[in-house]
CSV table of C-alpha atoms in Angstrom, one decimal:
chain,number,residue,atom,x,y,z
A,207,MET,CA,0.0,0.0,0.0
A,208,ASN,CA,1.1,3.6,-0.6
A,209,ASP,CA,1.7,6.3,2.0
A,210,PRO,CA,-1.7,8.1,2.4
A,211,GLY,CA,-1.6,10.9,-0.2
A,212,SER,CA,1.4,9.5,-2.0
A,213,THR,CA,1.5,8.3,-5.6
A,214,VAL,CA,4.7,6.3,-5.1
A,215,PRO,CA,4.1,2.6,-4.0
A,216,SER,CA,6.3,1.3,-1.3
A,217,ALA,CA,6.6,-1.3,1.4
A,218,THR,CA,7.3,-0.3,4.9
A,219,ARG,CA,11.0,-0.5,5.6
A,220,ARG,CA,12.5,-1.4,9.0
A,221,LEU,CA,15.5,0.8,9.4
A,222,PRO,CA,18.4,0.1,11.7
A,223,ALA,CA,19.4,2.4,14.5
A,224,ASP,CA,22.7,3.4,12.9
A,225,ALA,CA,23.9,6.4,10.9
A,226,ALA,CA,22.5,5.1,7.6
A,227,GLY,CA,19.1,4.3,9.1
A,228,LEU,CA,19.0,7.7,10.7
A,229,ALA,CA,19.9,9.5,7.5
A,230,GLU,CA,17.3,7.6,5.5
A,231,ALA,CA,14.6,8.3,8.1
A,232,ALA,CA,15.4,12.0,8.1
A,233,ALA,CA,15.4,12.2,4.3
A,234,LEU,CA,12.0,10.5,4.2
A,235,LEU,CA,10.5,12.9,6.7
A,236,ARG,CA,11.9,15.9,4.8
A,237,ALA,CA,10.3,14.5,1.7
A,238,GLY,CA,6.9,14.5,3.3
A,239,ARG,CA,6.7,10.8,4.0
A,240,LEU,CA,5.6,9.0,7.2
A,241,VAL,CA,8.3,7.4,9.5
A,242,ALA,CA,7.7,5.8,12.9
A,243,PHE,CA,10.5,6.3,15.4
A,244,PRO,CA,11.1,5.5,19.1
A,245,THR,CA,10.8,7.9,21.9
A,246,GLU,CA,11.3,7.0,25.6
A,247,THR,CA,7.5,6.7,26.0
A,248,VAL,CA,6.1,4.9,22.9
A,249,TYR,CA,6.9,4.8,19.1
A,250,GLY,CA,5.6,7.9,17.4
A,251,LEU,CA,4.3,8.2,13.8
A,252,GLY,CA,6.3,11.1,12.4
A,253,ALA,CA,5.6,13.6,9.7
A,254,ASP,CA,6.9,17.1,8.8
A,255,ALA,CA,4.7,19.3,11.1
A,256,THR,CA,5.3,22.3,8.7
A,257,ASP,CA,3.7,20.4,5.7
A,258,PRO,CA,-0.1,20.0,5.7
A,259,ALA,CA,0.0,17.3,3.1
A,260,ALA,CA,2.4,15.3,5.2
A,261,VAL,CA,0.3,15.8,8.3
A,262,THR,CA,-2.8,14.7,6.4
A,263,GLY,CA,-1.0,11.4,5.9
A,264,ILE,CA,-0.9,10.8,9.7
A,265,PHE,CA,-4.6,11.2,10.0
A,266,ALA,CA,-5.2,8.9,7.0
A,267,ALA,CA,-2.8,6.2,8.2
A,268,LYS,CA,-4.2,6.2,11.7
A,269,ALA,CA,-7.8,6.8,10.8
A,270,ARG,CA,-7.5,9.6,13.4
A,271,PRO,CA,-10.1,12.3,13.9
A,272,ARG,CA,-8.8,15.7,12.6
A,273,PHE,CA,-10.2,17.6,15.6
A,274,ASN,CA,-7.6,15.7,17.8
A,275,PRO,CA,-4.4,17.8,17.9
A,276,LEU,CA,-0.9,16.3,17.4
A,277,ILE,CA,2.3,16.7,19.5
A,278,SER,CA,5.1,18.4,17.6
A,279,HIS,CA,8.5,17.1,18.6
A,280,LEU,CA,11.7,19.2,18.7
A,281,PRO,CA,15.3,18.3,19.4
A,282,ASP,CA,15.8,20.8,22.3
A,283,ALA,CA,14.1,23.4,24.4
A,284,ALA,CA,15.4,26.3,22.4
A,285,ALA,CA,13.7,24.9,19.2
A,286,ALA,CA,10.5,24.4,21.1
A,287,LEU,CA,10.5,28.0,22.6
A,288,ALA,CA,10.6,29.3,19.0
A,289,GLU,CA,7.3,27.7,18.2
A,290,GLY,CA,5.2,28.5,21.3
A,291,VAL,CA,4.6,31.2,23.9
A,292,PHE,CA,5.7,30.0,27.3
A,293,ASP,CA,4.5,31.6,30.5
A,294,ALA,CA,6.4,31.3,33.8
A,295,PRO,CA,4.9,27.9,34.8
A,296,ALA,CA,5.5,26.5,31.3
A,297,ARG,CA,9.2,27.6,31.5
A,298,ARG,CA,9.6,26.0,34.9
A,299,LEU,CA,8.2,22.8,33.7
A,300,ALA,CA,10.3,22.8,30.5
A,301,GLU,CA,13.4,23.5,32.5
A,302,ALA,CA,12.6,20.6,34.9
A,303,PHE,CA,11.5,17.9,32.6
A,304,TRP,CA,12.9,18.5,29.1
A,305,PRO,CA,14.2,16.4,27.5
A,306,GLY,CA,11.7,13.9,28.9
A,307,PRO,CA,8.1,12.6,28.8
A,308,LEU,CA,6.3,15.9,29.2
A,309,THR,CA,4.2,17.6,26.6
A,310,LEU,CA,3.3,21.3,27.1
A,311,VAL,CA,0.2,22.8,25.4
A,312,VAL,CA,1.0,26.5,25.0
A,313,PRO,CA,-0.3,29.4,22.8
A,314,ALA,CA,1.2,29.2,19.3
A,315,HIS,CA,3.8,31.8,18.5
A,316,THR,CA,2.8,34.1,15.7
A,317,GLY,CA,5.8,32.8,13.7
A,318,THR,CA,5.3,29.1,14.4
A,319,ARG,CA,6.2,26.7,11.7
A,320,VAL,CA,3.7,24.0,12.9
A,321,CYS,CA,0.8,24.0,10.4
A,322,ASP,CA,-2.8,24.6,11.3
A,323,LEU,CA,-3.8,21.0,10.6
A,324,ALA,CA,-1.3,19.7,13.2
A,325,ARG,CA,-2.8,22.1,15.7
A,326,ALA,CA,-6.4,20.9,14.8
A,327,GLY,CA,-7.2,24.6,14.0
A,328,LEU,CA,-6.5,25.6,17.6
A,329,PRO,CA,-4.6,28.8,18.6
A,330,SER,CA,-2.4,26.5,20.8
A,331,LEU,CA,0.0,23.8,20.1
A,332,ALA,CA,1.4,20.7,21.9
A,333,LEU,CA,5.2,20.6,22.1
A,334,ARG,CA,7.6,18.0,23.4
A,335,VAL,CA,11.4,17.5,23.6
A,336,PRO,CA,11.9,13.7,23.9
A,337,ALA,CA,14.7,12.2,25.9
A,338,HIS,CA,15.4,9.2,23.6
A,339,PRO,CA,18.8,9.8,22.0
A,340,LEU,CA,17.8,8.3,18.7
A,341,ALA,CA,14.7,10.5,18.5
A,342,ARG,CA,16.7,13.6,19.3
A,343,ASP,CA,19.3,12.8,16.7
A,344,LEU,CA,16.6,12.2,14.1
A,345,LEU,CA,14.8,15.5,15.0
A,346,ALA,CA,18.1,17.4,14.8
A,347,GLU,CA,18.8,16.0,11.4
A,348,VAL,CA,15.3,16.7,10.1
A,349,GLY,CA,15.6,20.3,11.2
A,350,ARG,CA,11.9,20.9,11.4
A,351,PRO,CA,9.2,20.2,14.0
A,352,VAL,CA,8.0,16.6,13.6
A,353,ALA,CA,4.3,15.9,14.4
A,354,ALA,CA,4.2,12.4,15.9
A,355,PRO,CA,1.2,10.8,17.6
A,356,SER,CA,1.6,7.2,18.7
A,357,ALA,CA,2.3,4.9,15.7
A,358,ASN,CA,-0.9,2.7,15.8
A,359,ARG,CA,-4.4,2.8,14.4
A,360,SER,CA,-6.4,5.4,16.2
A,361,GLY,CA,-7.9,4.2,19.5
A,362,ARG,CA,-5.8,1.0,19.5
A,363,VAL,CA,-3.0,0.0,21.8
A,364,SER,CA,0.1,2.1,21.6
A,365,PRO,CA,3.3,0.5,20.3
A,366,THR,CA,6.4,0.0,22.5
A,367,ARG,CA,8.5,-1.8,19.9
A,368,ALA,CA,8.9,-1.7,16.1
A,369,ALA,CA,7.0,-5.0,15.6
A,370,HIS,CA,3.9,-3.4,17.2
A,371,VAL,CA,4.1,-0.6,14.6
A,372,LEU,CA,4.3,-3.0,11.8
A,373,ASP,CA,1.4,-5.0,13.1
A,374,ASP,CA,-0.8,-1.9,12.7
A,375,LEU,CA,0.7,0.2,10.0
A,376,ALA,CA,2.8,-2.1,7.6
A,377,GLY,CA,2.2,-0.9,4.1
A,378,ARG,CA,0.6,2.4,5.2
A,379,ILE,CA,3.9,4.2,6.1
A,380,SER,CA,7.3,4.4,4.5
A,381,ALA,CA,9.5,3.2,7.4
A,382,VAL,CA,10.0,2.5,11.0
A,383,LEU,CA,13.3,3.3,12.7
A,384,ASP,CA,13.9,0.4,15.0
A,385,GLY,CA,15.3,1.5,18.4
A,386,GLY,CA,14.2,-1.5,20.4
A,387,ASP,CA,11.7,-1.5,23.3
A,388,THR,CA,10.8,1.9,24.7
A,389,PRO,CA,11.7,2.3,28.4
A,390,VAL,CA,8.8,4.3,29.8
A,391,GLY,CA,6.0,2.5,28.0
A,392,VAL,CA,3.1,5.0,28.6
A,393,GLU,CA,2.8,8.3,26.7
A,394,SER,CA,3.9,11.6,27.9
A,395,THR,CA,2.2,13.7,30.6
A,396,VAL,CA,0.3,16.6,29.0
A,397,VAL,CA,0.0,19.9,30.8
A,398,ALA,CA,-1.8,22.9,29.3
A,399,CYS,CA,-0.3,26.3,30.2
A,400,LEU,CA,-2.8,28.7,28.5
A,401,GLY,CA,-3.2,31.3,31.2
A,402,GLY,CA,-4.4,30.7,34.7
A,403,PRO,CA,-3.3,27.6,36.6
A,404,PRO,CA,-1.6,24.9,34.6
A,405,ARG,CA,-4.1,22.0,33.8
A,406,LEU,CA,-3.2,18.3,33.7
A,407,LEU,CA,-4.8,17.1,30.5
A,408,ARG,CA,-3.3,13.6,30.6
A,409,PRO,CA,-1.3,11.7,33.2
A,410,GLY,CA,1.8,10.0,31.9
A,411,GLY,CA,5.5,9.5,32.3
A,412,ILE,CA,5.9,12.5,34.7
A,413,THR,CA,3.9,11.9,37.8
A,414,ARG,CA,1.5,14.4,39.5
A,415,ALA,CA,3.8,14.6,42.5
A,416,ALA,CA,6.8,15.6,40.3
A,417,LEU,CA,4.6,18.3,38.7
A,418,ARG,CA,3.6,19.5,42.2
A,419,ASP,CA,7.2,19.8,43.3
A,420,VAL,CA,7.9,22.2,40.4
A,421,LEU,CA,4.7,24.2,40.4
A,422,GLY,CA,4.2,24.4,44.1
A,423,ARG,CA,0.6,23.1,43.8
A,424,ASP,CA,-1.3,20.3,42.1
A,425,PRO,CA,-2.1,21.1,38.5
A,426,ALA,CA,-5.8,21.8,37.8
A,427,ALA,CA,-8.2,19.3,36.2
A,428,PRO,CA,-9.2,19.7,32.5
A,429,GLY,CA,-12.1,22.0,31.8
A,430,ALA,CA,-15.4,20.9,30.2
A,431,ALA,CA,-14.4,22.4,26.9
A,432,ASP,CA,-11.4,20.0,26.8
A,433,ALA,CA,-13.7,17.0,26.7
A,434,ASP,CA,-15.8,18.5,23.8
A,435,ARG,CA,-12.8,19.5,21.7
A,436,PRO,CA,-9.5,18.2,23.0
A,437,ALA,CA,-6.8,20.8,23.6
A,438,GLY,CA,-4.2,18.0,23.7
A,439,PRO,CA,-3.7,14.5,22.5
A,440,GLY,CA,-4.8,11.3,24.2
A,441,MET,CA,-8.0,12.8,25.7
A,442,LEU,CA,-10.7,10.9,23.8
A,443,ALA,CA,-12.9,8.8,26.1
A,444,SER,CA,-12.2,5.6,24.2
A,445,HIS,CA,-8.5,5.1,23.4
A,446,TYR,CA,-5.6,2.6,23.8
A,447,ALA,CA,-8.2,-0.2,23.2
A,448,PRO,CA,-7.5,-3.8,22.4
A,449,ARG,CA,-10.1,-5.8,20.4
A,450,ALA,CA,-11.2,-7.6,23.6
A,451,ARG,CA,-13.4,-6.0,26.2
A,452,VAL,CA,-11.5,-4.7,29.2
A,453,ARG,CA,-12.8,-5.3,32.7
A,454,LEU,CA,-11.2,-3.2,35.4
A,455,ASP,CA,-10.4,-3.8,39.1
A,456,ALA,CA,-11.2,-7.5,38.8
A,457,VAL,CA,-11.1,-9.4,42.1
A,458,ARG,CA,-11.8,-12.6,40.3
A,459,VAL,CA,-10.9,-13.9,36.8
A,460,GLU,CA,-13.9,-15.6,35.2
A,461,PRO,CA,-13.5,-18.8,33.0
A,462,GLY,CA,-12.4,-17.9,29.5
A,463,GLU,CA,-11.1,-14.5,30.4
A,464,ALA,CA,-7.5,-13.4,29.9
A,465,ALA,CA,-5.9,-11.9,33.0
A,466,LEU,CA,-3.7,-8.8,33.3
A,467,LEU,CA,-2.2,-9.1,36.8
A,468,PHE,CA,-0.2,-6.7,39.1
A,469,GLY,CA,1.7,-7.5,42.2
A,470,PRO,CA,2.4,-10.7,44.2
A,471,ARG,CA,-1.2,-11.6,45.0
A,472,PRO,CA,-3.2,-12.2,41.9
A,473,PRO,CA,-7.0,-12.4,42.0
A,474,ALA,CA,-8.9,-15.6,42.4
A,475,GLY,CA,-9.4,-17.7,39.3
A,476,HIS,CA,-6.2,-16.5,37.6
A,477,GLU,CA,-4.9,-20.1,37.4
A,478,THR,CA,-7.6,-21.0,34.9
A,479,ALA,CA,-7.3,-17.9,32.7
A,480,ARG,CA,-7.1,-18.3,29.0
A,481,ALA,CA,-3.9,-16.4,29.2
A,482,SER,CA,-2.3,-14.3,31.9
A,483,LEU,CA,0.6,-11.8,32.3
A,484,ASN,CA,1.8,-10.0,35.3
A,485,LEU,CA,2.8,-6.4,34.7
A,486,SER,CA,5.0,-6.4,37.8
A,487,PRO,CA,5.1,-9.3,40.2
A,488,ALA,CA,6.9,-7.0,42.7
A,489,GLY,CA,4.2,-4.3,42.4
A,490,ASP,CA,6.5,-1.7,40.8
A,491,PRO,CA,4.5,0.9,38.8
A,492,ALA,CA,7.5,1.8,36.6
A,493,GLU,CA,7.9,-1.8,35.5
A,494,ALA,CA,4.2,-2.1,35.0
A,495,ALA,CA,4.0,1.1,32.9
A,496,ALA,CA,6.9,-0.2,30.6
A,497,ARG,CA,5.1,-3.5,30.0
A,498,LEU,CA,1.5,-2.3,29.8
A,499,PHE,CA,0.8,-1.9,26.1
A,500,GLY,CA,2.9,-5.0,25.1
A,501,ALA,CA,0.9,-7.0,27.6
A,502,LEU,CA,-2.4,-5.8,26.3
A,503,ARG,CA,-1.4,-6.7,22.8
A,504,ASP,CA,-0.2,-10.2,23.8
A,505,LEU,CA,-3.4,-10.9,25.8
A,506,ASP,CA,-5.5,-9.6,23.0
A,507,ALA,CA,-3.8,-12.2,20.7
A,508,SER,CA,-5.0,-15.0,23.0
A,509,GLY,CA,-8.5,-14.6,21.4
A,510,ALA,CA,-10.2,-14.0,24.8
A,511,GLU,CA,-13.3,-11.9,24.5
A,512,THR,CA,-12.5,-10.1,27.9
A,513,ILE,CA,-9.3,-9.1,29.6
A,514,ALA,CA,-9.8,-8.9,33.4
A,515,VAL,CA,-7.4,-6.4,34.9
A,516,ALA,CA,-6.4,-6.7,38.6
A,517,PRO,CA,-6.6,-3.6,40.8
A,518,ILE,CA,-3.7,-1.2,40.3
A,519,PRO,CA,-2.9,1.5,42.9
A,520,GLU,CA,-3.2,5.2,41.8
A,521,ASP,CA,0.1,6.3,43.3
A,522,GLY,CA,2.8,7.7,41.1
A,523,LEU,CA,2.8,6.1,37.6
A,524,GLY,CA,-0.2,4.1,38.7
A,525,GLU,CA,-2.3,7.2,37.8
A,526,ALA,CA,-1.2,7.0,34.2
A,527,ILE,CA,-1.6,3.3,34.0
A,528,ARG,CA,-5.2,3.5,35.3
A,529,ASP,CA,-6.0,6.4,32.9
A,530,ARG,CA,-4.9,4.2,29.9
A,531,LEU,CA,-6.8,1.2,31.2
A,532,ALA,CA,-10.0,3.3,31.8
A,533,ARG,CA,-9.9,4.6,28.2
A,534,ALA,CA,-9.3,1.0,27.0
A,535,ALA,CA,-12.4,-0.1,28.9
A,536,ALA,CA,-14.6,2.8,27.7
A,537,PRO,CA,-17.6,2.1,25.4
A,538,ARG,CA,-16.6,2.2,21.7
């Protein structure tokens, strides 16, 4: 299949994480093609954020709603500051967590290169400086903002390795730059700094406690308008979903269900599950976050109609894990 919007047929190439692979990935992005690449959170589906035709390809490949804005990735904070208007809280957060798994939604600078389509027509834009060295090398070589939502079909489970990208998007994109498994495993935390108190739009790789330490207070909750028209990515009610139904906070695994476990004391009935995986036998939220999306994909492949999810505490990264699971369990 072709890249969406492209007239040049191509198979999806799996590029190595070396100088040649990096150069080819950058050249494809500069030419308006779609390339998936690793960040420290999940694999992103990259396109030149300055090129509306390239960005259109992302929405087509993912079957993603166009009212859902995209994160634009930059190689360093200086490049990000040139695209958006940062108030004092936004600057403190950028200084504390960039490069890293934080996305800041800020007013768009009048001279921003990020096209209107990548911003979903909003006067704001979502910016991130990833910590993954391969991603930063790629972004530096491209020399432009790169729009990159997670590299999967819209609403499905996010990819944490190149094989996951190919499962969803082979033949629909030009290439995937294979950087191995991603270490964080859940998407970035999204904070809106649009005047007034910063708002936590999506929990993620930076915990609420870490944000509080920098801001001096808990970030505010999203407003009602954010639910109607998302100001940032990953806010749709149904998202990150496997094909199987997801049942949360299961204290018992029913016959025929797959089981997603956490901690040393699995729920009753797990022994007879169709398939089971423990995100962290030791009960470590960081380990669980890194394994979450891969485990959902593996359990979905078992053919079970339902995945029963053991209770997971909300502390630290547990908040982000529970957020993703709640969206996976939402009506579709």
